[in-house]
PDB file of C-alpha atoms in Angstrom:
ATOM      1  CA  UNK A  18     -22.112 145.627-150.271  1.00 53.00           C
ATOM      2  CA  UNK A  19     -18.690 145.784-148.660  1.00 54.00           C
ATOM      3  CA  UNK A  20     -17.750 148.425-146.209  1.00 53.00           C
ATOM      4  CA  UNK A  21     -14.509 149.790-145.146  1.00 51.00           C
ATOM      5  CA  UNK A  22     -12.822 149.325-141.795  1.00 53.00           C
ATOM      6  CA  UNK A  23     -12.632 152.861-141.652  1.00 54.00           C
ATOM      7  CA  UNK A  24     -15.512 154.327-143.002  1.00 53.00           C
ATOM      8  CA  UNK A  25     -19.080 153.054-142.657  1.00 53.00           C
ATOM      9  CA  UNK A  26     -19.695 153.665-146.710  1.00 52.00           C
ATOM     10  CA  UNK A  27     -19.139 151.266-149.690  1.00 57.00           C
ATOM     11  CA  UNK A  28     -15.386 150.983-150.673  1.00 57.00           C
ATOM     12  CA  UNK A  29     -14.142 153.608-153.005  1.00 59.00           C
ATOM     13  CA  UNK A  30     -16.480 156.220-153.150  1.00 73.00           C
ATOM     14  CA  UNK A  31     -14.396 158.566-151.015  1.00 87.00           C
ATOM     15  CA  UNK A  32     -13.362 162.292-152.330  1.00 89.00           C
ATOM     16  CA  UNK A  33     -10.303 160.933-153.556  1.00 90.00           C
ATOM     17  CA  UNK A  34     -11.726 158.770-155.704  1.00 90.00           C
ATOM     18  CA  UNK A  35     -14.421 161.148-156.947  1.00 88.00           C
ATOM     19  CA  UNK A  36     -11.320 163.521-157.994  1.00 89.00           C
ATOM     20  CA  UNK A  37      -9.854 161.068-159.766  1.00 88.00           C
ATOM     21  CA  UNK A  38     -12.822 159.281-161.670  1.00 89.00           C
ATOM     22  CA  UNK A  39     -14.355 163.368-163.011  1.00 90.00           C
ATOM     23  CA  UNK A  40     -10.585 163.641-163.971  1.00 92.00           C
ATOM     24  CA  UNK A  41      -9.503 160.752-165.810  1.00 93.00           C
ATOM     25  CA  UNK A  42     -12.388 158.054-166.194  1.00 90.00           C
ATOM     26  CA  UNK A  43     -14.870 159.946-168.923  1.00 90.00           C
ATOM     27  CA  UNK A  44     -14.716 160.283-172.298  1.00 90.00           C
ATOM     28  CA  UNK A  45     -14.758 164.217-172.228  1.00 92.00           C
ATOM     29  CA  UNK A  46     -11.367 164.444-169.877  1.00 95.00           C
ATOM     30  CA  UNK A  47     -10.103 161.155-171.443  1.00 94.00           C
ATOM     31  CA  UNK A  48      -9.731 162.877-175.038  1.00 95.00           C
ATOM     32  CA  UNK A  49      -8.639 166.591-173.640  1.00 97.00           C
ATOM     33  CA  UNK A  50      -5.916 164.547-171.699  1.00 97.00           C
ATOM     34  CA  UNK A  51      -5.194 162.779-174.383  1.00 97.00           C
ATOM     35  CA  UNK A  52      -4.958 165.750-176.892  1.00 97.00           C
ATOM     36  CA  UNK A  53      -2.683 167.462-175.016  1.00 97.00           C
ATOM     37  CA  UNK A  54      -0.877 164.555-173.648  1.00 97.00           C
ATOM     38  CA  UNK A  55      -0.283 164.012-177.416  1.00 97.00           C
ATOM     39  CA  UNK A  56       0.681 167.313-177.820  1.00 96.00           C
ATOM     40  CA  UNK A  57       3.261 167.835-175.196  1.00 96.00           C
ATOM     41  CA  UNK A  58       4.758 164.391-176.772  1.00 96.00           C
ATOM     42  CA  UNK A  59       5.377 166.124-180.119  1.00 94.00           C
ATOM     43  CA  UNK A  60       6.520 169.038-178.457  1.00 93.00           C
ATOM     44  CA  UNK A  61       9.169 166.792-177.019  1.00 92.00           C
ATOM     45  CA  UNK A  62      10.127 164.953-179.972  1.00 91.00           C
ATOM     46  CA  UNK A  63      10.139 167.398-182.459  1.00 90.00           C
ATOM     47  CA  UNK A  64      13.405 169.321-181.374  1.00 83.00           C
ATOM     48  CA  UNK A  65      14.707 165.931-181.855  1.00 87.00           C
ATOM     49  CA  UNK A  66      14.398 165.866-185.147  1.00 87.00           C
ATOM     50  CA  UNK A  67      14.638 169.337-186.356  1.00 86.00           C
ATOM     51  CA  UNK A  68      17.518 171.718-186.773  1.00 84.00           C
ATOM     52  CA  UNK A  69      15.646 174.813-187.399  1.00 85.00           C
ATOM     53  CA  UNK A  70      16.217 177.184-184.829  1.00 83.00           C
ATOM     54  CA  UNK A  71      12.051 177.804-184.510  1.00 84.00           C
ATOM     55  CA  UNK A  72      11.857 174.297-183.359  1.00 82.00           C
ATOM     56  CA  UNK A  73      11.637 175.049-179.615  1.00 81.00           C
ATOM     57  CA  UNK A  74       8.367 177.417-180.691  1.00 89.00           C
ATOM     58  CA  UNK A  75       6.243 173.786-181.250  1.00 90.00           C
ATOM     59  CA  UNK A  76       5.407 174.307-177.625  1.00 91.00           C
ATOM     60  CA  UNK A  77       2.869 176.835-178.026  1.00 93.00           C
ATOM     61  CA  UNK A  78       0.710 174.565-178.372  1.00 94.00           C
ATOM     62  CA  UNK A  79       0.166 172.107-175.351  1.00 96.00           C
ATOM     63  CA  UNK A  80      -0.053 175.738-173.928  1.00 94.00           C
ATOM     64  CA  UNK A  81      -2.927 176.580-175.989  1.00 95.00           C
ATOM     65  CA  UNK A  82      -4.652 173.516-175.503  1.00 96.00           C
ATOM     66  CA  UNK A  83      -4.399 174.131-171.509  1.00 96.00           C
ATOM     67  CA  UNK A  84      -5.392 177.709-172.303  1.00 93.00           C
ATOM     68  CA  UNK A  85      -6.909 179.866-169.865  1.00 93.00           C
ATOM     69  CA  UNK A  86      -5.601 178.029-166.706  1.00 94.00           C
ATOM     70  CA  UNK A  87      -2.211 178.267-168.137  1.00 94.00           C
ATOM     71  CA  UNK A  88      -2.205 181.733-168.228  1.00 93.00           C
ATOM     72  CA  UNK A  89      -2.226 182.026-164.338  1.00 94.00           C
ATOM     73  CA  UNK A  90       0.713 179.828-164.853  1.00 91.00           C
ATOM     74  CA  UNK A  91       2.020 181.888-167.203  1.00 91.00           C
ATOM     75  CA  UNK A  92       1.609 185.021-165.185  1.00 94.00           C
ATOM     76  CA  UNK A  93       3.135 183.244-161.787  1.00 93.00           C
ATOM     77  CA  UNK A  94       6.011 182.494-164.043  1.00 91.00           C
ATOM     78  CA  UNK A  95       6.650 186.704-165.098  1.00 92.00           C
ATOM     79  CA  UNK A  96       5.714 187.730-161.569  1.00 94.00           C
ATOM     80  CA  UNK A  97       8.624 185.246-159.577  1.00 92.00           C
ATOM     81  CA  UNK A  98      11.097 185.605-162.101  1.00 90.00           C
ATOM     82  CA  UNK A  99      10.613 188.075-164.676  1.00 88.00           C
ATOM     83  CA  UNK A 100      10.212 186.303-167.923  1.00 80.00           C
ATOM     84  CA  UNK A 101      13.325 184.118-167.660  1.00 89.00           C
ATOM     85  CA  UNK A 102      11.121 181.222-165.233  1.00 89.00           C
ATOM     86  CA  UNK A 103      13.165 177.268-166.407  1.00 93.00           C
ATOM     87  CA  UNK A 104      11.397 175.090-168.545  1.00 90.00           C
ATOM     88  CA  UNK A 105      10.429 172.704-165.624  1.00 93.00           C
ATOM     89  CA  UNK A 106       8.256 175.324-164.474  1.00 94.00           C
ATOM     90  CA  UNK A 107       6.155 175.765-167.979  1.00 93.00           C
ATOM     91  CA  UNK A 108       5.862 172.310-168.149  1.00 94.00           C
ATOM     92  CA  UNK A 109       4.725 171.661-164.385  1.00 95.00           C
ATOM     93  CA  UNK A 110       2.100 174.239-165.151  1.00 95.00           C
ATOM     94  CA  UNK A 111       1.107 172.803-168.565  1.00 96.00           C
ATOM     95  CA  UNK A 112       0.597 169.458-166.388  1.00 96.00           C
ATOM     96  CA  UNK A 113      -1.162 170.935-163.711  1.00 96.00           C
ATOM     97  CA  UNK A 114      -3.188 173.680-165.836  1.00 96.00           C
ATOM     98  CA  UNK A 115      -4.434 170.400-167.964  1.00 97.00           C
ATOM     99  CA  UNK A 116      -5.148 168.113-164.612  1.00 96.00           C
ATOM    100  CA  UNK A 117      -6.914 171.087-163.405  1.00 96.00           C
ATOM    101  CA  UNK A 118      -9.194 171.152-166.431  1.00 96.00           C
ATOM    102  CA  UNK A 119      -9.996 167.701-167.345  1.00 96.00           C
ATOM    103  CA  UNK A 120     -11.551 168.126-163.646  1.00 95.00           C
ATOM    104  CA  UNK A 121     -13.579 170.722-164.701  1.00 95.00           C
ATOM    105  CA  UNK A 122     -14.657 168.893-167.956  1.00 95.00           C
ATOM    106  CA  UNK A 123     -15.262 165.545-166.258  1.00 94.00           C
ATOM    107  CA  UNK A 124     -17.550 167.758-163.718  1.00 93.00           C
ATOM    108  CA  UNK A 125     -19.563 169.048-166.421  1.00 93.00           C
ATOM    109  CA  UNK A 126     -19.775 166.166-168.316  1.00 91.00           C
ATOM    110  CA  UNK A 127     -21.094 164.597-165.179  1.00 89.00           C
ATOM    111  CA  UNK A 128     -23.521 167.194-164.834  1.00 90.00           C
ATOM    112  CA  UNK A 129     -24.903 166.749-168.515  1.00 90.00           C
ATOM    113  CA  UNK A 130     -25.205 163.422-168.249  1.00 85.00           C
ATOM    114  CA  UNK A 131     -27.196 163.274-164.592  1.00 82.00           C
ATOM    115  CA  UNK A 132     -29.427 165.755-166.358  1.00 65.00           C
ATOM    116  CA  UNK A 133     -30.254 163.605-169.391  1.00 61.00           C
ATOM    117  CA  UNK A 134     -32.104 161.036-167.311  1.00 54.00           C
ATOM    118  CA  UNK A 135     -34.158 163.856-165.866  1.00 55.00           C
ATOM    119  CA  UNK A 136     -35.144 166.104-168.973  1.00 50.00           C
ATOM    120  CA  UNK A 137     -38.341 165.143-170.777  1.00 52.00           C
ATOM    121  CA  UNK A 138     -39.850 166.234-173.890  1.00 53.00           C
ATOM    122  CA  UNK A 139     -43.174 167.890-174.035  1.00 53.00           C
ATOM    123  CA  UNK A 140     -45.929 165.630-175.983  1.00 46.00           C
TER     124      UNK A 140
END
């Protein structure tokens, strides 16, 4: 096994990595990122293509989908400026609120699936 010059472990299995493998490199975070990844895509394009004036309401939904962490996002934006926060900042949060989540589904898938080898049936 390899070590690190650094660190007396095995080579990437720092905290950093950890973060990064419960948040991206599972099938439960890998489809919620992708679902709203996919959603926030049509979001984009769809103004594009549209001249209704409603077009701009499409957006609802990659904040559902990142629903309830992007209601403290929500909430930050009323509190600091009153309902009128920019688009960059919605978006940010819809980003972040959807990070922070596929963390907490890649946690619990991680959980599940360290308690499958575990669990027995009763004969």
């Amino acid at each position: 096994m390899k070590t690190s010059p650094t660190r007396t472990g095995p080579i990437g299995t720092g905290p950093i990595r950890t973060l990064t493998r419960l948040t991206f490199a599972n099938r439960a975070s890998a489809v919620y990122l992708a679902l709203v990844g996919g959603a926030m895509a049509v979001a984009t394009l769809e103004p594009l293509f549209t001249t209704s004036p409603d077009a701009s309401l499409i957006w609802v939904w990659p904040a559902l989908f990142t629903f309830p962490a992007f209601g403290f996002v929500a909430w930050l934006g009323e509190a600091g400026w009153g309902g009128d926060a920019p688009a960059w900042f919605f978006i940010g949060g819809i980003v972040l609120a959807a990070l922070v989540q596929s963390l907490v589904l890649g946690t619990a898938w991680q959980a599940l699936r360290g308690r499958r080898g575990r669990l027995t049936t009763a004969s």
